[in-house]
């Protein structure tokens, strides 16, 4: 007796070796039927004796290839047909290509073995790949994912490659980027004018230049990197100068796990993460006295390490015997990374000495991802290559929505059914190149995900590029979403929870519903709405965006707020070193409320403390003062914390910073060291937030608490606060799949928009505030 079943499988099941896997599963059991790619995933018909068919059905999801991500399986009975063997049928192209595209995958062990096997026909071939590894997202032009719709379409396969591609038993069956020396992409080594230096072996030439300390622009998977030898301080310094990147840390690619262990403290979890197929940059505590040049990450506790992830990286390390290479984004400070060869020569020529390029086009730019582990879970800092476009699964189905994110660390988000697709890291939308990238990402992702949004969600800030873009879109419903509400909604969404929560939303900058700059917010929120239950007391931001680049201005602002103008008489080093003229100018600005908007920012509070205790007066990259303050606090075991007052004002709670600054000044007078003061500041902040949460729980009877916003990239605050809240019996929800910072904002915007009333179209009024475009 025979049965026949149809099995529809949805998810990431194309381009990941799923069909050959099913073919083997069927033929090993002598079952008949067929499999084909469908717009939604794959469709399987399977026929044979009932017990063997049952076995097939139950094993199908269990033993699926590592890269497959199954979201739905639907099984139904069919009448039997006469077929005896199992076939792979050609792809359908349908009206709705909802099959998911896989993220790019690091080169697999099998391919690596072949890469270094002198007998293999792909020996040392820099573009070796198979169904288990290689580029995906970055080479897609359209869906369904098939070679003619990728940037491999210009490389007709040779007979040998085609035979592999067509053989269901082969590891390269339907591996779309399949290629070899004979038929595939090739490397070239170019001089600074972009002239190919054909007489040279590209790898050998690149290695020689790196060894002599020169700067290379290397075309990778999702864009160009600048590469220099990480143990050569002069080379690193030259890269800093030319890139005009003063202190922001560089990521370091290390030869292997063992080498990584020499530079940083690495446990089993960190090893697993470094070695994962996503190959993210992992932030790890550095060990003392390593060979890595100090200028790679000045004043940093952590180093960002990653392992080679393309065959080309492995070839460079093998040929050059490097221990570590700085591999940093191939861009000018805040612009997007270069992806095109000629564009790279034009834009990166002032920085790189030579170019290592290839002729496989990168269609979608995708930066390296940055992650770390804390409080036992993975934390995304920058979710990009390796993770995108895998969806975040939601607790319920949403309409098709486009959320355009914020201004800094921008990502966009598209929703379809119960899936949310966050884009790769787009970056800071403050120059025309980034804005182009943003527009491009919207078009491209909508196309390959086949999503036509009915609703567009945007930030309330009227001057954000993303808001302005949204407001020009016709024929869709627009929903403005408050920044800190979006943070909390993002945290709820990835934890798949519903209902009301207490939301701790702490960051640098977000436009408030009162037109002020919010940033230290405690909300009672659900997806549809929020109430501002508490916030940090407002302080002036003297000079607007300048105050963000110059933390000493915030210290003046808080001192003046606490002590009045008398603070100029305080006998503490900060005041003694202060230039009178500058200080008085700022005091006048604040008194006359000229270019001094009010802010409840938590980020600015960290800035003020860092400046006041002499850690940092001016910053060269975002959050630098807060990062250095945290590092300082870590070298102290102090358990005391400074007082912050919680008081009732205008029907909500406010956190009053005057007692804090009073206590810090007292400690400075007593010459208490910076480490102790920073630790007391951290401890006091955590204690205050915990007390506030308890107060709000009493008032609202809500025990669920969501923690979100860029401030929680500070692990000293994050880990201690979560521990304390849990010890008080709170149910605490944190970010793991998407960043706590503004990279996760678009997810929250989408959820809020989905829950807004259908006739509600919010268009923000332009308020009289200055543009505040740094976080
Ligand atoms: Zn492979
Ligand atoms: Zn070939
Ligand atoms: Zn934010």
XYZ file of C-alpha atoms and ligand atoms in Angstrom:
778
model
C 0.000 0.000 0.000
C 1.208 3.500 -0.902
C 0.410 7.009 0.306
C 1.241 10.376 -1.259
C 1.630 13.616 0.642
C 2.228 17.206 -0.290
C 4.512 19.173 2.029
C 4.805 22.936 1.699
C 7.830 24.364 3.448
C 8.300 28.120 3.931
C 11.297 30.062 5.263
C 14.945 30.260 4.214
C 14.924 27.073 2.144
C 16.312 28.298 -1.176
C 20.001 28.635 -1.941
C 20.926 26.709 1.185
C 21.129 23.165 -0.169
C 17.589 22.286 0.840
C 16.513 20.562 -2.375
C 19.535 18.227 -2.559
C 18.990 17.477 1.109
C 15.361 16.507 0.435
C 16.468 14.554 -2.640
C 18.846 12.464 -0.516
C 16.275 12.034 2.236
C 13.792 10.700 -0.349
C 16.110 8.539 -2.430
C 17.752 6.975 0.655
C 14.260 5.731 1.573
C 13.374 4.691 -1.969
C 10.504 7.145 -2.088
C 8.983 8.666 -5.214
C 7.765 12.193 -5.868
C 9.312 15.570 -6.549
C 10.453 18.886 -5.097
C 10.321 22.360 -6.585
C 11.101 25.896 -5.451
C 7.937 27.905 -5.124
C 7.433 31.603 -4.475
C 6.917 30.829 -0.784
C 9.651 28.249 -0.279
C 9.610 24.669 -1.556
C 6.876 22.255 -2.432
C 7.437 18.519 -1.926
C 5.316 15.614 -3.104
C 6.355 12.336 -1.545
C 5.031 8.832 -2.187
C 5.738 5.369 -0.776
C 4.803 2.948 2.017
C 3.124 4.815 4.934
C 5.854 4.117 7.530
C 8.643 5.372 5.250
C 6.656 8.461 4.250
C 5.993 9.161 7.950
C 9.699 8.802 8.704
C 10.490 11.228 5.857
C 8.011 13.809 7.102
C 9.263 13.722 10.679
C 12.938 13.895 9.723
C 12.484 16.654 7.182
C 12.686 19.617 9.606
C 14.976 17.839 12.079
C 17.886 17.142 9.777
C 17.560 20.210 7.549
C 20.800 21.895 6.380
C 22.399 24.273 8.874
C 21.580 27.360 6.832
C 17.890 26.545 6.405
C 15.363 28.346 8.585
C 11.930 26.792 8.358
C 9.057 29.081 9.321
C 6.025 26.989 8.249
C 5.373 23.351 7.271
C 2.002 22.360 5.841
C 1.238 18.669 5.083
C -1.782 17.295 3.216
C -2.853 14.005 1.600
C -2.823 13.607 -2.174
C -4.071 10.818 -4.463
C -1.216 8.472 -5.468
C 0.479 8.829 -8.847
C 2.474 6.307 -10.836
C 5.964 7.903 -10.329
C 8.630 5.637 -8.808
C 11.659 7.908 -8.588
C 12.253 11.298 -6.937
C 12.827 14.354 -9.106
C 13.932 17.932 -8.677
C 11.654 20.077 -10.830
C 12.521 23.506 -12.291
C 11.623 26.649 -10.281
C 8.280 28.368 -10.631
C 8.272 32.116 -10.763
C 5.074 33.223 -9.148
C 3.184 36.333 -8.247
C 4.479 36.485 -4.681
C 8.073 35.468 -4.087
C 7.843 35.183 -0.334
C 10.671 32.670 -0.031
C 13.336 34.180 2.142
C 16.826 35.007 0.969
C 19.677 33.748 3.058
C 22.210 36.124 4.595
C 25.820 35.859 3.361
C 27.682 32.946 4.918
C 31.351 32.540 5.855
C 33.338 30.052 3.757
C 32.732 26.500 5.036
C 35.267 23.898 6.191
C 34.816 21.745 3.074
C 35.557 24.666 0.774
C 38.544 25.702 2.900
C 40.006 22.211 2.631
C 39.687 22.348 -1.153
C 41.099 25.885 -1.223
C 44.404 24.692 0.235
C 44.499 21.301 -1.519
C 47.040 21.436 -4.369
C 45.182 18.574 -6.095
C 41.862 20.390 -6.123
C 40.811 22.235 -9.253
C 39.932 25.252 -7.089
C 43.312 25.274 -5.296
C 43.819 28.895 -4.065
C 40.738 30.122 -5.950
C 39.574 33.226 -4.010
C 35.870 32.773 -4.827
C 35.348 29.129 -3.911
C 31.897 28.456 -2.434
C 29.150 25.840 -2.226
C 25.508 25.527 -1.125
C 26.672 25.709 2.484
C 28.611 28.947 2.174
C 29.380 32.089 0.221
C 27.628 35.275 -0.822
C 23.814 35.441 -0.978
C 22.136 38.699 0.067
C 24.880 40.910 -1.376
C 24.656 39.423 -4.893
C 20.861 39.307 -5.267
C 19.290 41.442 -7.963
C 15.771 40.010 -7.791
C 13.756 37.026 -6.637
C 13.353 34.078 -6.841
C 17.002 33.575 -5.921
C 18.473 32.027 -9.058
C 21.756 32.630 -10.897
C 20.336 34.851 -13.685
C 18.970 37.183 -10.998
C 22.311 37.575 -9.197
C 25.542 39.395 -10.036
C 26.894 35.946 -11.088
C 24.751 36.174 -14.229
C 27.736 37.590 -16.167
C 29.839 34.479 -15.498
C 28.633 31.537 -17.626
C 29.632 28.311 -15.889
C 32.278 26.035 -17.460
C 31.329 22.404 -18.133
C 32.782 21.156 -14.859
C 30.998 23.773 -12.756
C 27.740 23.196 -14.623
C 27.943 19.445 -14.007
C 28.301 20.083 -10.248
C 25.503 22.626 -10.349
C 23.122 20.143 -11.957
C 23.975 17.108 -9.836
C 21.662 16.762 -6.817
C 24.269 14.608 -5.091
C 26.909 17.330 -5.383
C 27.681 19.911 -2.680
C 27.389 22.587 -5.349
C 23.972 21.598 -6.650
C 22.297 24.909 -7.440
C 24.942 26.890 -5.557
C 24.204 30.115 -7.436
C 27.668 31.703 -7.006
C 29.402 28.431 -8.056
C 32.573 29.251 -9.985
C 36.175 28.229 -10.607
C 39.456 29.577 -12.005
C 38.195 28.884 -15.505
C 34.782 30.520 -15.480
C 34.387 32.681 -12.381
C 35.347 36.071 -10.967
C 39.025 36.987 -10.776
C 41.213 39.179 -8.568
C 43.257 42.118 -9.736
C 45.811 44.311 -7.997
C 45.456 47.998 -8.891
C 47.641 51.013 -8.279
C 46.332 54.236 -6.794
C 45.038 55.454 -10.173
C 43.100 52.243 -10.629
C 45.480 50.780 -13.228
C 45.653 46.976 -13.080
C 49.181 45.713 -12.322
C 48.744 42.605 -14.388
C 52.289 41.285 -14.162
C 51.892 40.646 -10.444
C 50.117 37.859 -8.599
C 47.405 39.846 -6.773
C 47.692 37.969 -3.477
C 51.488 38.108 -3.452
C 51.464 41.799 -4.327
C 48.895 42.540 -1.608
C 50.854 40.637 1.020
C 54.076 42.411 0.117
C 52.435 45.838 0.456
C 50.757 44.990 3.741
C 54.035 43.675 5.104
C 55.745 46.935 4.257
C 53.114 48.859 6.191
C 51.059 50.213 3.312
C 47.296 50.663 3.257
C 45.214 48.418 1.033
C 41.605 48.805 -0.024
C 40.304 45.247 -0.285
C 36.995 44.395 -1.928
C 35.105 41.970 0.275
C 31.633 40.477 0.502
C 29.517 43.520 1.349
C 31.943 46.314 0.516
C 35.538 47.490 0.710
C 37.780 47.287 3.766
C 40.920 49.235 4.461
C 43.508 46.711 5.554
C 46.767 47.334 7.399
C 49.035 45.158 9.502
C 47.594 45.476 13.041
C 50.938 44.904 14.738
C 52.597 47.742 12.851
C 51.888 50.954 14.841
C 53.127 53.252 12.050
C 50.782 51.697 9.524
C 47.828 51.968 11.904
C 48.707 55.591 12.660
C 48.944 56.433 8.951
C 45.512 54.915 8.381
C 44.102 57.031 11.244
C 45.556 60.198 9.810
C 44.448 59.576 6.261
C 40.991 58.414 7.286
C 40.758 61.371 9.657
C 39.571 59.001 12.327
C 41.259 60.210 15.471
C 40.346 57.673 18.122
C 37.329 55.587 17.164
C 38.449 51.973 17.482
C 39.272 49.796 14.459
C 38.118 46.198 14.096
C 40.837 43.570 13.932
C 40.699 40.394 11.875
C 42.804 37.697 13.499
C 44.290 34.626 11.874
C 42.447 32.047 13.993
C 40.826 31.380 17.357
C 44.125 30.674 19.032
C 45.477 34.068 18.002
C 42.247 35.700 19.168
C 42.881 34.120 22.578
C 46.244 35.857 22.786
C 44.686 39.307 22.369
C 41.434 38.986 24.306
C 39.785 36.978 27.052
C 37.827 34.338 25.210
C 35.539 31.723 26.728
C 33.704 28.907 24.957
C 30.738 31.134 24.101
C 32.953 33.811 22.601
C 34.724 31.131 20.550
C 31.417 29.879 19.257
C 30.379 33.394 18.312
C 33.668 34.220 16.572
C 33.430 30.961 14.683
C 29.734 31.226 13.793
C 28.805 31.288 10.130
C 27.813 34.960 10.486
C 31.399 35.808 11.487
C 30.513 39.079 13.236
C 32.973 41.453 14.851
C 32.841 40.415 18.513
C 33.653 42.926 21.248
C 35.889 41.199 23.779
C 37.860 42.353 26.824
C 41.487 42.723 25.766
C 44.334 41.109 27.644
C 47.321 43.168 28.704
C 50.538 43.511 26.781
C 49.517 42.177 23.401
C 51.240 42.828 20.112
C 48.257 44.761 18.734
C 49.217 48.392 18.202
C 47.804 50.612 20.961
C 46.448 53.030 18.341
C 44.060 50.321 17.055
C 41.668 51.022 19.939
C 42.965 53.797 22.196
C 41.378 54.128 25.676
C 39.266 51.013 25.133
C 38.727 48.050 27.391
C 37.393 45.951 24.522
C 38.773 45.014 21.144
C 36.524 44.176 18.201
C 37.852 40.902 16.822
C 36.665 38.780 13.920
C 37.868 35.789 11.975
C 38.494 35.567 8.213
C 35.205 34.889 6.453
C 35.904 34.887 2.724
C 38.359 32.637 0.874
C 40.250 35.818 -0.026
C 40.807 36.643 3.670
C 42.150 33.144 4.257
C 44.496 33.451 1.294
C 45.871 36.774 2.592
C 46.515 35.339 6.054
C 48.057 32.142 4.691
C 50.343 33.876 2.216
C 51.313 36.748 4.525
C 51.549 34.794 7.794
C 49.909 37.788 9.476
C 48.693 37.431 13.036
C 46.186 40.249 12.754
C 45.025 42.815 10.217
C 43.065 45.959 10.880
C 40.040 45.580 8.607
C 37.944 48.690 8.830
C 35.112 49.987 6.645
C 36.307 51.328 3.317
C 34.748 54.763 3.615
C 35.449 58.369 4.515
C 34.429 58.985 8.106
C 30.632 58.784 8.133
C 29.893 57.914 4.514
C 28.684 54.455 3.431
C 31.331 51.888 2.482
C 32.401 51.743 -1.142
C 31.210 48.713 -3.125
C 32.159 49.438 -6.729
C 35.734 49.233 -8.042
C 35.787 52.590 -9.826
C 33.880 54.280 -7.032
C 36.512 52.933 -4.631
C 39.349 54.411 -6.687
C 37.590 57.796 -6.739
C 36.516 57.889 -3.121
C 39.213 55.896 -1.320
C 42.211 56.921 -3.438
C 43.288 59.541 -0.908
C 43.544 56.890 1.798
C 44.581 53.592 0.208
C 47.966 53.021 -1.433
C 46.752 50.085 -3.538
C 43.545 48.234 -4.378
C 42.818 44.520 -4.267
C 39.652 44.213 -6.340
C 37.561 41.606 -8.140
C 34.932 41.595 -10.859
C 31.997 40.066 -8.978
C 29.625 42.959 -8.469
C 28.361 43.733 -4.952
C 24.718 44.643 -5.465
C 23.803 45.341 -1.863
C 26.204 47.067 0.463
C 26.469 45.301 3.814
C 28.831 46.304 6.631
C 30.278 43.841 9.113
C 28.038 43.146 12.083
C 29.162 43.987 15.615
C 27.983 41.882 18.556
C 28.949 40.835 22.041
C 27.676 38.653 24.834
C 26.397 40.019 28.073
C 24.133 38.741 30.834
C 24.262 35.337 29.156
C 22.945 36.367 25.745
C 24.045 37.644 22.382
C 23.693 41.431 22.042
C 23.617 43.110 18.666
C 25.452 46.408 18.437
C 25.307 46.640 14.635
C 23.129 44.026 12.937
C 24.235 43.670 9.350
C 26.243 41.126 7.304
C 25.467 37.516 8.208
C 22.205 38.366 9.974
C 20.380 40.422 7.328
C 17.885 39.712 5.730
C 16.857 36.924 8.138
C 13.584 38.113 9.703
C 12.670 38.782 13.300
C 9.640 36.657 14.084
C 6.714 38.518 15.669
C 3.960 37.328 17.970
C 1.247 38.149 15.440
C 0.578 39.105 11.839
C 0.931 42.752 10.786
C -0.102 44.601 7.638
C 2.689 45.496 5.182
C 4.528 48.376 6.797
C 7.706 50.281 6.034
C 9.381 51.905 9.038
C 12.170 54.299 8.107
C 14.107 54.430 11.395
C 15.833 57.410 12.959
C 18.761 59.540 11.906
C 21.799 57.833 13.415
C 22.736 54.176 12.895
C 19.729 54.062 10.635
C 18.073 50.826 9.590
C 14.703 50.404 7.936
C 12.168 47.694 8.632
C 9.590 46.027 6.392
C 6.869 43.750 7.719
C 4.952 40.936 6.098
C 2.634 38.633 8.007
C 4.385 37.732 11.252
C 7.871 38.598 9.991
C 9.844 41.817 10.378
C 12.788 42.354 8.040
C 15.338 44.814 9.314
C 17.718 46.191 6.736
C 21.465 46.104 7.002
C 23.133 48.990 8.870
C 22.617 52.082 6.721
C 24.455 54.483 9.014
C 24.102 58.128 9.909
C 21.839 59.949 7.459
C 23.792 63.163 7.514
C 25.304 63.224 4.051
C 23.938 62.733 0.585
C 25.753 59.397 0.093
C 24.070 57.868 3.147
C 20.729 59.238 2.080
C 21.178 57.616 -1.359
C 21.969 54.357 0.367
C 18.810 54.743 2.454
C 16.644 55.320 -0.658
C 18.328 52.431 -2.400
C 17.746 50.096 0.551
C 14.040 50.992 0.616
C 13.633 50.223 -3.097
C 15.761 47.109 -3.086
C 14.355 45.472 0.018
C 10.750 46.198 -0.957
C 11.485 44.509 -4.275
C 13.255 41.386 -3.100
C 10.813 40.915 -0.230
C 7.873 41.811 -2.496
C 6.387 44.148 0.043
C 4.234 47.096 -0.955
C 3.730 49.053 2.238
C 0.302 50.423 3.097
C 1.715 52.346 6.025
C 4.967 54.251 6.514
C 6.179 54.827 10.067
C 8.699 57.555 10.830
C 10.279 59.448 13.714
C 8.645 62.635 15.035
C 11.757 64.737 14.405
C 10.770 66.987 11.495
C 14.374 67.523 10.372
C 15.461 63.907 10.123
C 16.182 62.910 6.523
C 14.135 59.765 7.071
C 11.109 61.789 8.286
C 11.398 64.214 5.391
C 11.557 61.324 2.935
C 8.490 59.688 4.504
C 6.503 62.914 4.306
C 6.992 63.066 0.528
C 5.494 59.594 -0.056
C 2.050 59.539 -1.630
C -0.810 57.054 -1.374
C 0.212 55.549 1.951
C -0.827 56.214 5.506
C 1.892 57.983 7.526
C 2.367 57.407 11.217
C 4.785 59.468 13.311
C 6.229 57.504 16.219
C 7.913 58.978 19.270
C 11.554 57.893 19.472
C 11.557 56.404 22.976
C 8.219 54.726 22.458
C 9.737 53.057 19.390
C 12.674 51.792 21.486
C 10.314 50.133 23.964
C 8.066 48.726 21.226
C 11.163 47.211 19.559
C 12.095 45.502 22.811
C 8.538 44.194 23.258
C 8.429 42.997 19.641
C 11.563 40.913 19.715
C 10.445 39.381 23.005
C 7.041 38.696 21.420
C 5.072 40.225 24.281
C 1.898 42.292 24.280
C 0.054 44.466 26.807
C 1.399 47.248 29.014
C 4.969 47.411 30.269
C 7.202 49.766 32.200
C 9.740 50.947 29.629
C 13.184 52.242 30.557
C 14.221 54.112 27.429
C 17.607 55.746 27.928
C 19.735 57.259 25.185
C 21.278 60.433 23.818
C 18.684 62.172 21.704
C 15.079 61.725 20.646
C 12.439 64.257 19.721
C 9.783 64.580 22.414
C 6.085 65.269 22.053
C 6.681 68.590 23.858
C 9.255 69.613 21.242
C 12.153 69.159 23.680
C 15.030 66.742 23.316
C 14.194 63.631 25.309
C 16.673 60.951 26.273
C 16.155 59.739 29.843
C 12.596 58.446 29.694
C 10.551 56.013 31.711
C 7.322 55.138 29.945
C 4.233 53.132 30.691
C 3.615 51.801 27.236
C 1.927 49.298 25.015
C 2.235 49.175 21.230
C -0.569 51.670 20.622
C 0.359 54.408 23.075
C 2.550 55.522 25.927
C 2.498 57.732 28.955
C 5.655 59.575 30.013
C 5.715 58.370 33.615
C 9.126 59.780 34.554
C 12.154 61.453 33.060
C 15.464 63.044 33.958
C 14.976 66.711 34.894
C 15.625 69.019 31.964
C 18.993 70.709 31.581
C 20.114 73.200 28.956
C 22.137 71.960 25.992
C 24.263 75.068 25.445
C 25.144 75.354 21.778
C 22.909 72.474 20.682
C 24.844 69.953 18.599
C 28.129 71.589 19.668
C 27.357 70.575 23.254
C 27.246 66.961 22.074
C 30.735 67.220 20.596
C 31.996 69.169 23.613
C 30.937 67.437 26.842
C 32.526 70.189 28.976
C 29.568 72.401 28.005
C 27.196 69.924 29.660
C 29.314 69.962 32.801
C 28.963 73.768 32.873
C 25.223 73.434 32.275
C 24.699 71.032 35.192
C 27.023 72.955 37.533
C 25.170 76.184 36.789
C 21.869 74.415 37.371
C 23.075 73.022 40.691
C 25.103 75.930 42.117
C 23.988 78.931 40.088
C 26.719 81.158 38.611
C 28.596 80.798 41.881
C 29.955 77.535 40.572
C 32.760 79.589 39.003
C 34.137 79.947 42.507
C 34.324 76.197 43.185
C 37.835 74.976 44.003
C 37.803 71.911 41.757
C 40.158 71.188 38.838
C 37.393 71.367 36.205
C 36.502 74.939 37.160
C 40.112 75.988 37.642
C 40.974 74.844 34.125
C 37.864 76.377 32.584
C 38.432 79.344 30.271
C 36.503 82.197 31.913
C 35.507 83.863 28.659
C 34.050 80.672 27.212
C 32.264 79.776 30.434
C 30.674 83.193 30.743
C 29.521 83.087 27.146
C 27.801 79.793 27.805
C 26.186 81.099 30.957
C 24.805 84.048 28.978
C 23.523 81.742 26.244
C 21.695 79.662 28.813
C 20.333 82.665 30.706
C 18.966 84.239 27.527
C 17.920 80.805 26.204
C 19.841 81.324 22.987
C 20.579 78.085 21.143
C 20.161 76.244 24.433
C 17.300 73.794 24.032
C 16.277 71.713 27.019
C 17.121 68.062 27.235
C 16.363 65.131 29.519
C 19.116 63.126 27.777
C 20.807 60.352 29.716
C 23.745 60.406 27.297
C 24.422 64.064 28.090
C 24.425 63.291 31.808
C 27.236 60.787 31.233
C 29.041 63.418 29.138
C 28.767 65.986 31.919
C 30.168 63.637 34.552
C 33.006 62.524 32.262
C 34.002 66.135 31.618
C 33.611 67.232 35.221
C 36.008 64.587 36.553
C 38.577 65.202 33.828
C 38.043 62.140 31.655
C 36.988 63.810 28.409
C 36.251 67.404 27.395
C 35.647 66.882 23.657
C 34.673 63.760 21.721
C 35.696 62.572 18.281
C 33.039 59.861 17.937
C 29.605 59.150 19.308
C 29.349 58.086 22.969
C 33.123 58.352 23.457
C 32.854 60.128 26.825
C 30.358 57.585 28.167
C 32.521 54.675 27.000
C 35.593 56.097 28.726
C 33.603 56.855 31.865
C 32.443 53.247 32.012
C 36.007 52.036 31.533
C 37.182 54.239 34.375
C 34.411 52.943 36.663
C 35.411 49.368 35.947
C 38.772 49.814 37.635
C 37.060 50.536 40.948
C 35.344 48.134 43.352
C 33.437 50.918 45.055
C 29.945 49.868 46.171
C 28.563 53.239 47.315
C 26.431 55.254 44.928
C 25.608 58.945 44.624
C 22.130 60.139 45.512
C 19.688 61.220 42.831
C 16.347 62.592 43.987
C 13.081 61.302 42.615
C 10.400 63.940 42.922
C 6.868 64.470 41.729
C 6.369 67.342 39.301
C 3.673 68.119 36.732
C 1.869 64.837 37.465
C 4.924 62.737 36.713
C 8.165 61.692 38.357
C 11.394 63.501 37.686
C 14.930 62.460 38.445
C 16.675 65.446 39.979
C 20.426 65.569 39.328
C 21.287 68.365 41.795
C 22.188 66.013 44.701
C 24.390 64.016 42.303
C 26.425 67.022 41.194
C 26.600 68.299 44.769
C 28.124 64.976 45.855
C 30.551 64.766 42.922
C 31.854 68.269 43.605
C 32.298 67.353 47.276
C 34.324 64.266 46.291
C 36.410 66.305 43.838
C 37.217 68.740 46.630
C 38.329 65.816 48.751
C 40.495 64.638 45.851
C 38.682 61.302 45.486
C 40.020 59.607 42.339
C 38.149 59.609 39.015
C 37.668 55.811 39.073
C 35.823 55.900 42.387
C 33.697 58.841 41.329
C 32.686 57.205 38.038
C 31.835 53.998 39.872
C 29.726 55.874 42.410
C 27.944 57.602 39.541
C 27.143 54.282 37.843
C 26.009 52.717 41.138
C 23.804 55.694 41.990
C 22.184 55.713 38.586
C 21.336 52.007 38.723
C 19.978 52.328 42.258
C 17.786 55.293 41.264
C 16.373 53.567 38.189
C 15.569 50.546 40.318
C 13.793 52.670 42.946
C 11.843 54.428 40.235
C 10.797 51.111 38.682
C 9.518 49.934 42.089
C 7.549 53.162 42.531
C 5.944 52.786 39.125
C 5.137 49.140 39.749
C 3.308 50.165 42.889
C 1.335 52.795 41.010
C 0.561 50.831 37.880
C 0.565 47.224 39.094
C 2.746 46.380 36.073
C 5.556 43.923 36.721
C 6.942 43.654 33.185
C 9.816 45.953 32.375
C 11.505 46.578 29.013
C 15.003 47.992 28.839
C 16.056 49.784 25.640
C 18.110 52.642 24.192
C 21.788 53.273 23.452
C 22.694 53.872 27.116
C 22.353 50.138 27.678
C 25.409 49.521 25.525
C 27.065 50.450 28.819
C 27.366 47.010 30.408
C 28.059 48.328 33.871
C 24.633 49.960 33.862
C 22.903 47.234 31.872
C 24.075 44.140 33.719
C 23.728 45.636 37.190
C 20.309 47.069 36.508
C 18.953 43.823 35.048
C 20.298 41.872 38.020
C 18.783 44.312 40.513
C 15.408 44.400 38.778
C 15.276 40.623 38.639
C 16.173 40.394 42.312
C 13.163 42.625 42.981
C 10.916 40.159 41.169
C 10.476 42.120 37.950
C 9.997 40.278 34.681
C 12.768 41.942 32.663
C 12.879 42.020 28.855
C 16.028 43.051 27.001
C 17.313 43.182 23.437
C 19.200 40.361 21.816
C 18.138 39.987 18.175
C 18.146 43.697 17.373
C 20.307 46.502 18.780
C 19.227 48.348 21.947
C 20.450 51.521 20.229
C 18.936 53.326 17.263
C 19.687 50.412 14.908
C 16.633 48.719 16.424
C 14.344 51.730 16.244
C 12.664 50.858 12.923
C 11.313 47.586 14.342
C 9.554 49.457 17.134
C 8.208 52.081 14.735
C 6.634 49.346 12.613
C 4.898 47.801 15.627
C 3.575 51.130 16.888
C 2.278 52.007 13.408
C 0.565 48.621 13.134
C -1.351 49.398 16.319
C -2.261 52.987 15.513
C -5.843 53.830 14.637
C -6.398 53.530 10.861
C -7.604 57.103 10.448
C -4.774 58.561 12.466
C -2.225 60.352 10.314
C 0.299 62.191 12.340
C 2.328 64.911 10.659
C 4.704 66.613 13.043
C 4.673 70.365 13.359
C 8.014 72.041 13.012
C 8.984 73.248 16.437
C 11.437 76.012 17.155
C 14.330 73.812 18.101
C 17.709 73.568 16.555
C 18.751 70.564 14.583
C 20.348 68.152 16.964
C 21.877 65.597 14.755
C 24.261 63.746 16.989
C 23.164 61.122 19.434
Zn 31.395 25.763 1.090
Zn 34.033 26.710 -13.645
Zn 17.552 56.339 20.588
